[in-house]
Tab-separated table of C-alpha atoms and ligand atoms in Angstrom:
chain	number	residue	atom	x	y	z
A	285	UNK	CA	0.000	0.045	0.053
A	286	UNK	CA	1.356	3.182	-1.004
A	287	UNK	CA	0.680	6.594	0.692
A	288	UNK	CA	0.122	9.017	-2.161
A	289	UNK	CA	0.067	12.316	-0.498
A	290	UNK	CA	0.439	14.278	2.713
A	291	UNK	CA	-2.663	14.411	4.696
A	292	UNK	CA	-3.247	17.824	6.349
A	293	UNK	CA	-4.436	17.349	10.411
A	294	UNK	CA	-6.331	19.514	12.891
A	295	UNK	CA	-5.017	18.742	16.128
A	296	UNK	CA	-7.704	19.898	18.650
A	297	UNK	CA	-6.241	19.631	22.096
A	298	UNK	CA	-2.758	19.807	20.743
A	299	UNK	CA	-1.092	20.311	24.146
A	300	UNK	CA	-2.816	17.614	25.972
A	301	UNK	CA	-1.572	13.916	26.440
A	302	UNK	CA	-3.301	12.745	23.179
A	303	UNK	CA	-2.472	15.861	21.053
A	304	UNK	CA	1.404	15.940	21.782
A	305	UNK	CA	1.548	12.154	21.047
A	306	UNK	CA	-0.030	12.585	17.533
A	307	UNK	CA	2.402	15.448	17.208
A	308	UNK	CA	5.078	13.187	17.884
A	309	UNK	CA	3.784	10.867	14.830
A	310	UNK	CA	3.557	14.031	12.929
A	311	UNK	CA	7.475	14.747	13.688
A	312	UNK	CA	8.468	11.338	12.577
A	313	UNK	CA	6.653	11.182	9.419
A	314	UNK	CA	6.719	14.724	7.730
A	315	UNK	CA	6.044	13.427	4.374
A	316	UNK	CA	3.103	11.808	5.203
A	317	UNK	CA	1.237	14.432	7.970
A	318	UNK	CA	1.059	18.015	8.161
A	319	UNK	CA	-0.396	19.779	11.146
A	320	UNK	CA	-2.133	22.901	9.799
A	321	UNK	CA	-4.479	23.765	12.905
A	322	UNK	CA	-3.481	23.665	16.611
A	323	UNK	CA	-5.388	24.394	19.408
A	324	UNK	CA	-5.510	24.762	23.330
A	325	UNK	CA	-7.346	26.033	26.262
A	326	UNK	CA	-5.136	27.930	28.498
A	327	UNK	CA	-1.853	26.329	27.927
A	328	UNK	CA	-0.313	29.313	25.616
A	329	UNK	CA	3.392	28.836	26.288
A	330	UNK	CA	2.953	25.255	25.369
A	331	UNK	CA	0.928	25.849	22.329
A	332	UNK	CA	3.607	28.785	21.261
A	333	UNK	CA	6.111	26.273	21.587
A	334	UNK	CA	4.325	23.603	19.272
A	335	UNK	CA	3.434	26.348	16.833
A	336	UNK	CA	7.039	27.104	16.380
A	337	UNK	CA	7.819	23.642	15.331
A	338	UNK	CA	4.862	22.679	13.402
A	339	UNK	CA	4.403	25.967	11.799
A	340	UNK	CA	0.417	25.527	11.516
A	341	UNK	CA	-1.914	27.666	9.110
A	342	UNK	CA	-4.144	28.592	12.369
A	343	UNK	CA	-4.224	28.171	15.968
A	344	UNK	CA	-6.311	28.738	18.887
A	345	UNK	CA	-6.689	29.363	22.584
A	346	UNK	CA	-9.794	29.620	24.562
A	347	UNK	CA	-7.752	31.847	26.736
A	348	UNK	CA	-6.576	34.817	25.215
A	349	UNK	CA	-2.930	35.606	26.024
A	350	UNK	CA	-1.484	38.880	26.762
A	351	UNK	CA	0.550	38.968	23.632
A	352	UNK	CA	1.371	36.509	20.642
A	353	UNK	CA	5.284	36.029	20.136
A	354	UNK	CA	6.586	38.118	16.792
A	355	UNK	CA	7.532	35.199	15.359
A	356	UNK	CA	4.126	33.307	15.502
A	357	UNK	CA	2.299	36.541	14.083
A	358	UNK	CA	2.019	34.821	10.445
A	359	UNK	CA	-0.256	32.341	11.952
A	360	UNK	CA	-4.117	32.955	11.891
A	361	UNK	CA	-4.671	33.350	15.694
A	362	UNK	CA	-8.372	32.948	17.269
A	363	UNK	CA	-9.445	33.355	21.007
A	364	UNK	CA	-12.247	32.989	23.026
A	365	UNK	CA	-14.892	29.990	23.724
A	366	UNK	CA	-15.808	29.143	20.211
A	367	UNK	CA	-11.979	29.526	19.152
A	368	UNK	CA	-11.430	25.874	18.515
A	369	UNK	CA	-14.722	25.767	15.963
A	370	UNK	CA	-13.439	28.921	14.403
A	371	UNK	CA	-9.835	27.859	13.729
A	372	UNK	CA	-11.194	24.333	12.444
A	373	UNK	CA	-13.200	26.021	9.850
A	374	UNK	CA	-10.586	28.305	8.722
A	375	UNK	CA	-7.782	25.883	8.498
A	376	UNK	CA	-9.346	23.709	5.920
A	377	UNK	CA	-7.566	20.570	7.118
A	378	UNK	CA	-8.490	17.186	5.825
A	379	UNK	CA	-8.609	15.317	8.850
A	380	UNK	CA	-9.577	16.556	12.575
A	381	UNK	CA	-8.102	14.790	15.628
A	382	UNK	CA	-10.601	15.445	18.365
A	383	UNK	CA	-8.557	15.447	21.774
A	384	UNK	CA	-10.148	18.051	23.746
A	385	UNK	CA	-11.459	16.229	27.190
A	386	UNK	CA	-15.033	16.033	28.360
A	387	UNK	CA	-18.068	17.357	26.625
A	388	UNK	CA	-16.251	20.732	26.209
A	389	UNK	CA	-14.955	18.949	23.131
A	390	UNK	CA	-18.642	17.976	21.657
A	391	UNK	CA	-19.004	20.957	19.501
A	392	UNK	CA	-15.684	20.636	17.711
A	393	UNK	CA	-16.585	16.746	16.981
A	394	UNK	CA	-19.891	18.488	15.457
A	395	UNK	CA	-18.181	21.180	13.466
A	396	UNK	CA	-15.581	18.751	12.275
A	397	UNK	CA	-18.101	16.039	11.086
A	398	UNK	CA	-19.349	19.258	8.742
A	399	UNK	CA	-16.032	20.043	7.097
A	400	UNK	CA	-13.346	17.269	7.433
A	401	UNK	CA	-12.989	14.085	5.375
A	402	UNK	CA	-12.284	12.112	8.411
A	403	UNK	CA	-12.555	12.738	12.465
A	404	UNK	CA	-10.023	10.906	14.553
A	405	UNK	CA	-11.911	10.536	17.854
A	406	UNK	CA	-10.222	10.454	20.977
A	407	UNK	CA	-12.921	12.533	22.851
A	408	UNK	CA	-14.878	9.728	23.958
A	409	UNK	CA	-16.854	12.216	26.212
A	410	UNK	CA	-18.365	13.481	22.980
A	411	UNK	CA	-19.725	10.198	21.741
A	412	UNK	CA	-21.169	9.516	25.299
A	413	UNK	CA	-23.103	12.638	25.456
A	414	UNK	CA	-23.539	13.028	21.635
A	415	UNK	CA	-24.681	9.653	20.930
A	416	UNK	CA	-26.803	8.880	18.028
A	417	UNK	CA	-26.528	12.369	16.785
A	418	UNK	CA	-23.162	12.133	16.297
A	419	UNK	CA	-22.911	8.638	14.396
A	420	UNK	CA	-25.877	9.826	12.274
A	421	UNK	CA	-24.335	12.889	11.227
A	422	UNK	CA	-21.188	10.847	10.538
A	423	UNK	CA	-23.096	8.246	8.395
A	424	UNK	CA	-24.848	11.111	6.652
A	425	UNK	CA	-22.176	12.797	5.689
A	426	UNK	CA	-19.937	9.563	4.851
A	427	UNK	CA	-17.178	10.658	7.480
A	428	UNK	CA	-15.436	7.947	8.688
A	429	UNK	CA	-15.332	8.264	12.684
A	430	UNK	CA	-11.890	6.448	13.454
A	431	UNK	CA	-11.348	5.456	17.015
A	432	UNK	CA	-8.426	6.494	18.832
A	433	UNK	CA	-9.379	5.401	22.192
A	434	UNK	CA	-6.761	2.152	22.263
A	435	UNK	CA	-9.854	-0.417	23.039
A	436	UNK	CA	-11.916	0.830	20.411
A	437	UNK	CA	-9.086	0.861	17.991
A	438	UNK	CA	-8.142	-2.496	18.760
A	439	UNK	CA	-11.781	-3.700	18.023
A	440	UNK	CA	-11.593	-1.232	14.908
A	441	UNK	CA	-8.360	-3.375	13.947
A	442	UNK	CA	-10.047	-6.740	14.691
A	443	UNK	CA	-12.993	-5.812	12.706
A	444	UNK	CA	-10.988	-5.394	9.326
A	445	UNK	CA	-11.076	-9.480	9.395
A	446	UNK	CA	-14.744	-9.382	9.649
A	447	UNK	CA	-15.388	-9.954	5.878
A	448	UNK	CA	-19.227	-9.333	6.459
A	449	UNK	CA	-19.621	-12.262	9.363
A	450	UNK	CA	-21.755	-11.195	12.481
A	451	UNK	CA	-19.993	-10.565	15.538
A	452	UNK	CA	-21.348	-12.119	18.747
A	453	UNK	CA	-19.506	-9.990	21.503
A	454	UNK	CA	-16.965	-7.340	21.786
A	455	UNK	CA	-14.783	-7.556	24.864
A	456	UNK	CA	-13.080	-4.507	26.339
A	457	UNK	CA	-10.106	-4.937	28.162
A	458	UNK	CA	-9.581	-2.704	31.531
A	459	UNK	CA	-6.184	-2.197	33.418
A	460	UNK	CA	-8.255	-1.821	36.312
A	461	UNK	CA	-6.633	1.737	37.353
A	462	UNK	CA	-4.448	2.993	40.251
A	463	UNK	CA	-6.910	1.691	42.803
A	464	UNK	CA	-7.338	-2.126	41.294
A	465	UNK	CA	-6.128	-3.799	44.224
A	466	UNK	CA	-7.535	-1.778	47.042
A	467	UNK	CA	-10.087	-2.365	49.437
A	468	UNK	CA	-13.356	-0.385	49.418
A	469	UNK	CA	-12.575	1.612	52.649
A	470	UNK	CA	-9.226	2.498	51.140
A	471	UNK	CA	-10.591	3.595	47.749
A	472	UNK	CA	-13.191	5.908	49.480
A	473	UNK	CA	-10.230	8.129	50.955
A	474	UNK	CA	-7.677	7.560	47.859
A	475	UNK	CA	-5.902	10.984	47.218
A	476	UNK	CA	-5.240	12.731	44.277
A	477	UNK	CA	-1.734	11.410	44.326
A	478	UNK	CA	-2.735	8.074	44.636
A	479	UNK	CA	-5.195	7.984	41.637
A	480	UNK	CA	-2.944	9.908	39.164
A	481	UNK	CA	-0.456	6.724	39.488
A	482	UNK	CA	-1.704	4.626	36.729
A	483	UNK	CA	0.167	1.587	36.452
A	484	UNK	CA	0.162	1.113	32.879
A	485	UNK	CA	-0.944	4.052	30.876
A	486	UNK	CA	0.370	7.961	31.408
A	487	UNK	CA	-2.439	10.009	30.068
A	488	UNK	CA	-4.242	13.439	30.965
A	489	UNK	CA	-5.782	13.981	34.847
A	490	UNK	CA	-9.566	13.583	33.846
A	491	UNK	CA	-9.137	10.234	32.298
A	492	UNK	CA	-6.709	8.878	34.647
A	493	UNK	CA	-9.330	9.696	37.536
A	494	UNK	CA	-11.885	7.998	35.469
A	495	UNK	CA	-9.853	4.871	35.196
A	496	UNK	CA	-9.204	4.547	39.013
A	497	UNK	CA	-13.043	4.871	39.408
A	498	UNK	CA	-13.602	2.408	36.306
A	499	UNK	CA	-16.233	5.005	35.185
A	500	UNK	CA	-14.044	5.335	32.449
A	501	UNK	CA	-14.868	1.684	31.117
A	502	UNK	CA	-18.219	2.611	31.562
A	503	UNK	CA	-17.903	5.345	28.984
A	504	UNK	CA	-15.971	3.307	26.728
A	505	UNK	CA	-18.659	0.512	26.810
A	506	UNK	CA	-21.252	3.530	25.608
A	507	UNK	CA	-18.551	4.332	23.193
A	508	UNK	CA	-18.227	0.781	21.507
A	509	UNK	CA	-22.154	0.714	21.472
A	510	UNK	CA	-22.343	3.778	19.474
A	511	UNK	CA	-18.973	3.269	17.269
A	512	UNK	CA	-19.653	-0.494	16.461
A	513	UNK	CA	-23.517	-0.566	16.613
A	514	UNK	CA	-23.492	-3.214	19.457
A	515	UNK	CA	-26.134	-3.832	22.283
A	516	UNK	CA	-25.123	-2.948	25.580
A	517	UNK	CA	-25.385	-7.101	26.613
A	518	UNK	CA	-22.913	-7.928	23.889
A	519	UNK	CA	-20.307	-5.894	25.255
A	520	UNK	CA	-18.288	-7.373	27.890
A	521	UNK	CA	-15.507	-5.894	29.989
A	522	UNK	CA	-12.596	-7.960	31.471
A	523	UNK	CA	-9.726	-6.759	33.995
A	524	UNK	CA	-6.409	-7.130	32.311
A	525	UNK	CA	-3.750	-5.563	34.571
A	526	UNK	CA	-0.711	-5.816	31.666
A	527	UNK	CA	-2.650	-3.505	29.371
A	528	UNK	CA	-1.225	-5.714	26.357
A	529	UNK	CA	-4.336	-7.142	25.000
A	530	UNK	CA	-5.969	-3.828	23.882
A	531	UNK	CA	-9.627	-5.515	23.582
A	532	UNK	CA	-11.188	-8.541	21.549
A	533	UNK	CA	-14.084	-9.260	19.112
A	534	UNK	CA	-15.824	-12.785	19.366
A	535	UNK	CA	-17.063	-14.394	16.386
A	536	UNK	CA	-20.251	-16.728	15.921
A	537	UNK	CA	-17.926	-19.462	15.880
A	538	UNK	CA	-16.476	-18.800	19.160
A	539	UNK	CA	-13.139	-17.595	17.482
A	540	UNK	CA	-11.841	-14.313	19.478
A	541	UNK	CA	-9.625	-12.039	17.575
A	542	UNK	CA	-7.331	-9.713	19.753
A	543	UNK	CA	-4.988	-6.832	19.280
A	544	UNK	CA	-1.797	-6.566	21.146
A	545	UNK	CA	1.005	-4.399	21.628
A	546	UNK	CA	2.969	-2.533	24.603
A	547	UNK	CA	0.758	0.208	26.131
A	548	UNK	CA	1.709	3.303	23.848
A	549	UNK	CA	-1.244	5.613	22.819
A	550	UNK	CA	0.749	6.626	19.638
A	551	UNK	CA	-0.472	3.024	18.267
A	552	UNK	CA	-4.141	3.947	18.270
A	553	UNK	CA	-3.280	7.634	17.230
A	554	UNK	CA	-1.228	6.506	14.474
A	555	UNK	CA	-3.454	3.938	13.068
A	556	UNK	CA	-6.474	6.500	13.251
A	557	UNK	CA	-3.884	8.940	11.268
A	558	UNK	CA	-2.873	6.793	8.649
A	559	UNK	CA	-5.711	4.602	8.261
A	560	UNK	CA	-6.132	2.489	6.388
A	561	UNK	CA	-2.302	2.603	6.346
A	562	UNK	CA	0.188	1.624	9.453
A	563	UNK	CA	2.230	4.036	10.304
A	564	UNK	CA	5.796	2.699	11.919
A	565	UNK	CA	6.268	5.450	14.397
A	566	UNK	CA	9.091	3.501	16.161
A	567	UNK	CA	6.967	1.473	18.552
A	568	UNK	CA	9.084	-1.120	20.565
A	569	UNK	CA	8.297	-4.719	19.736
A	570	UNK	CA	6.310	-6.891	22.211
A	571	UNK	CA	8.879	-9.462	23.845
A	572	UNK	CA	6.412	-12.294	24.911
A	573	UNK	CA	8.891	-14.183	26.580
A	574	UNK	CA	9.683	-11.232	28.746
A	575	UNK	CA	5.912	-10.828	29.456
A	576	UNK	CA	5.734	-14.324	30.613
A	577	UNK	CA	1.915	-14.333	31.270
A	578	UNK	CA	-0.924	-12.360	30.494
A	579	UNK	CA	-3.724	-12.043	33.331
A	580	UNK	CA	-7.312	-11.587	33.236
A	581	UNK	CA	-10.153	-11.148	35.984
A	582	UNK	CA	-13.804	-10.154	36.258
A	583	UNK	CA	-14.509	-6.482	37.419
A	584	UNK	CA	-15.653	-6.014	40.748
A	585	UNK	CA	-18.898	-4.200	40.796
A	586	UNK	CA	-18.750	-3.888	44.827
A	587	UNK	CA	-15.622	-1.714	44.835
A	588	UNK	CA	-16.122	-0.071	41.232
A	589	UNK	CA	-19.825	0.706	41.086
A	590	UNK	CA	-19.413	3.273	38.362
A	591	UNK	CA	-18.724	0.717	35.580
A	592	UNK	CA	-22.236	-1.028	36.262
A	593	UNK	CA	-23.858	2.853	36.386
A	594	UNK	CA	-22.686	3.816	32.997
A	595	UNK	CA	-23.830	0.359	31.545
A	596	UNK	CA	-27.295	0.841	33.275
A	597	UNK	CA	-27.261	4.478	31.853
A	598	UNK	CA	-26.664	3.174	28.115
A	599	UNK	CA	-29.570	0.605	28.453
A	600	UNK	CA	-31.840	3.123	29.668
A	601	UNK	CA	-30.794	5.439	26.881
A	602	UNK	CA	-32.148	8.932	26.346
A	603	UNK	CA	-30.531	11.376	28.515
A	604	UNK	CA	-29.250	8.916	31.166
A	605	UNK	CA	-25.661	8.871	29.505
A	606	UNK	CA	-25.578	12.503	29.422
A	607	UNK	CA	-26.467	13.082	33.269
A	608	UNK	CA	-24.105	10.403	33.936
A	609	UNK	CA	-21.441	11.741	32.216
A	610	UNK	CA	-21.969	15.640	33.257
A	611	UNK	CA	-22.387	14.492	36.877
A	612	UNK	CA	-18.891	12.565	36.679
A	613	UNK	CA	-17.118	15.646	34.907
A	614	UNK	CA	-18.253	17.999	37.626
A	615	UNK	CA	-17.497	15.417	40.419
A	616	UNK	CA	-13.958	14.279	38.899
A	617	UNK	CA	-13.090	18.138	38.843
A	618	UNK	CA	-14.051	18.240	42.801
A	619	UNK	CA	-11.851	15.440	43.408
A	620	UNK	CA	-9.014	17.027	41.476
A	621	UNK	CA	-9.597	20.399	43.613
A	622	UNK	CA	-9.572	18.275	46.565
A	623	UNK	CA	-13.193	19.496	47.813
A	624	UNK	CA	-14.540	15.828	47.984
A	625	UNK	CA	-13.013	12.499	48.847
A	626	UNK	CA	-12.549	10.102	45.855
A	627	UNK	CA	-15.480	7.669	47.135
A	628	UNK	CA	-17.812	10.574	46.825
A	629	UNK	CA	-17.577	10.176	42.858
A	630	UNK	CA	-20.168	7.145	42.312
A	631	UNK	CA	-22.210	8.774	45.092
A	632	UNK	CA	-22.647	12.104	43.308
A	633	UNK	CA	-23.251	10.352	39.613
A	634	UNK	CA	-25.984	8.334	41.524
A	635	UNK	CA	-27.540	11.287	43.210
A	636	UNK	CA	-27.609	13.219	39.677
A	637	UNK	CA	-29.188	10.033	38.048
A	638	UNK	CA	-31.762	10.015	40.823
A	639	UNK	CA	-32.509	13.705	40.625
A	640	UNK	CA	-32.481	14.720	36.970
A	641	UNK	CA	-35.759	14.121	35.086
A	642	UNK	CA	-35.131	12.103	31.935
A	643	UNK	CA	-35.421	13.853	28.353
A	644	UNK	CA	-35.439	12.764	24.728
A	645	UNK	CA	-31.936	13.683	23.181
A	646	UNK	CA	-33.129	15.011	19.746
A	647	UNK	CA	-30.891	17.993	18.903
A	648	UNK	CA	-27.362	19.098	20.639
A	649	UNK	CA	-28.991	21.796	22.644
A	650	UNK	CA	-30.874	18.514	24.384
A	651	UNK	CA	-27.434	17.255	25.274
A	652	UNK	CA	-26.291	20.552	26.872
A	653	UNK	CA	-29.408	20.942	28.883
A	654	UNK	CA	-29.356	17.480	30.382
A	655	UNK	CA	-25.450	18.117	31.182
A	656	UNK	CA	-26.359	21.473	32.822
A	657	UNK	CA	-28.961	19.844	34.817
A	658	UNK	CA	-26.705	17.027	36.154
A	659	UNK	CA	-23.787	19.490	36.720
A	660	UNK	CA	-26.119	21.650	38.853
A	661	UNK	CA	-26.944	18.611	41.229
A	662	UNK	CA	-23.339	18.031	41.859
A	663	UNK	CA	-22.839	21.651	42.520
A	664	UNK	CA	-25.596	21.790	45.018
A	665	UNK	CA	-24.390	18.804	46.968
A	666	UNK	CA	-21.011	20.108	47.373
B	851	NAD	P1	-5.430	16.089	28.516
B	851	NAD	O1	-6.097	17.035	29.375
B	851	NAD	O2	-4.178	15.953	28.483
B	851	NAD	O3	-5.812	17.074	27.088
B	851	NAD	C1	-6.640	18.163	26.785
B	851	NAD	C2	-6.240	19.037	25.645
B	851	NAD	O4	-7.668	19.633	25.385
B	851	NAD	C3	-5.920	20.192	25.981
B	851	NAD	O5	-4.656	20.400	24.813
B	851	NAD	C4	-6.356	21.270	26.637
B	851	NAD	O6	-5.759	22.286	26.415
B	851	NAD	C5	-7.527	21.156	25.502
B	851	NAD	N1	-8.703	21.625	26.300
B	851	NAD	C6	-9.164	20.934	27.473
B	851	NAD	N2	-10.516	21.656	27.939
B	851	NAD	C7	-10.852	22.242	26.511
B	851	NAD	C8	-11.753	23.317	26.204
B	851	NAD	N3	-12.939	23.614	27.378
B	851	NAD	N4	-11.647	24.006	25.222
B	851	NAD	C9	-10.765	24.139	24.361
B	851	NAD	N5	-9.679	23.292	24.621
B	851	NAD	C10	-9.674	22.341	25.623
B	851	NAD	O7	-6.282	15.091	27.992
B	851	NAD	P2	-6.049	13.907	27.383
B	851	NAD	O8	-5.636	12.839	28.097
B	851	NAD	O9	-5.116	13.857	25.690
B	851	NAD	O10	-7.517	13.264	26.737
B	851	NAD	C11	-8.263	13.799	25.717
B	851	NAD	C12	-9.371	13.120	25.101
B	851	NAD	O11	-8.926	11.703	24.852
B	851	NAD	C13	-10.425	12.720	26.463
B	851	NAD	O12	-11.572	12.420	26.280
B	851	NAD	C14	-9.836	11.530	26.921
B	851	NAD	O13	-10.728	10.583	27.214
B	851	NAD	C15	-9.435	10.582	25.430
B	851	NAD	N6	-8.458	9.608	25.675
B	851	NAD	C16	-7.031	9.947	26.222
B	851	NAD	C17	-6.398	8.626	26.175
B	851	NAD	C18	-4.582	9.042	26.909
B	851	NAD	O14	-3.923	8.288	26.752
B	851	NAD	N7	-4.329	10.471	27.568
B	851	NAD	C19	-6.514	7.541	26.060
B	851	NAD	C20	-7.739	7.378	25.559
B	851	NAD	C21	-8.584	8.431	25.408
B	852	MG	MG1	-9.191	3.659	26.552
């Protein structure tokens, strides 16, 4: 397979964990990718450094900095709450890597589906909340929604071998997070430092907290449901502490295909960037003899109730996943600011799910309404 031309890429959330790893692939493969749009929220110095290296056509910061350095004035700059979307539209980039964290990235995903040839989706919360609206828009515009989340990339890769055959089950692997072996009482009082010490992946703060509570795996079940049109009861989760098997697909004859690799997000990011071609970015080869064994276990619903709450919200449908997500985002922010103990995260999600009346999600405005209502319940409870 021959790469015919260089693809232009908008990196939305360029200063984050996913964004910087995507840019590392651009750095290593300059003949294949050019980053023409870089955006961030507050971190102007980090974005300036990236802009200096990658020379995008446009760039955006949500928070306007005092000055734009002289050597970056030839770039077209956008500032303010809708700067990401305006920059994306001005960039004309073929592909958008949506790597903003939280529902804050939904507008960017929505806009990318209007103007881009392909949408590379890291921002799982946009799919958890935007759900059918996002997948229907992608289908209507015939825009591939390429998963960046490692589990979904693994499933997507396994599905390339499907050849029209029905899938019986998707099996998502989960590292179990930083508190995997902790007892219930200790989990309740886990500190920010405990929670941010993820055993296998190095990621942004919010998703690392989500891994520790296992709400991340619940969000990923919802994400898998939307990406692969799979009902909730045919998506299983298994704990796999080594994070080597990134996820699996089971077919009707019982055959299970898995995708394996060292835990390095540049694998799934690069697969989405180059799809259908693979991008040799310098990955460390798997050493099976050194690994010795791979372990698997069932998740524990008593110690990690958030996973089951997310699956229940998916089964319920409507605004339930939006409420779960909004409450979780508000609770995680409060935990990271040390306003609440870790153990209150599931409690606050449950409280929002109990309190917020359900609505149908017919338009993006309905998503934001449900999100706001959930955050309000959490805020009031703090
Ligand atoms: P991060 O916090 O490291 O980076 C987030 C980026 O988005 C930053 O560039 C930040 O400036 C920007 N941003 C944040 N809020 C914004 C806002 N309101 N407006 C505009 N820009 C904003 O996050 P991350 O770990 O890179 O995660 C990004 C997304 O990818 C999340 O949805 C996460 O769940 C998903 N994801 C991440 C990983 C990982 O390894 N980090 C793995 C799988 C999925
Ligand atoms: Mg994941």
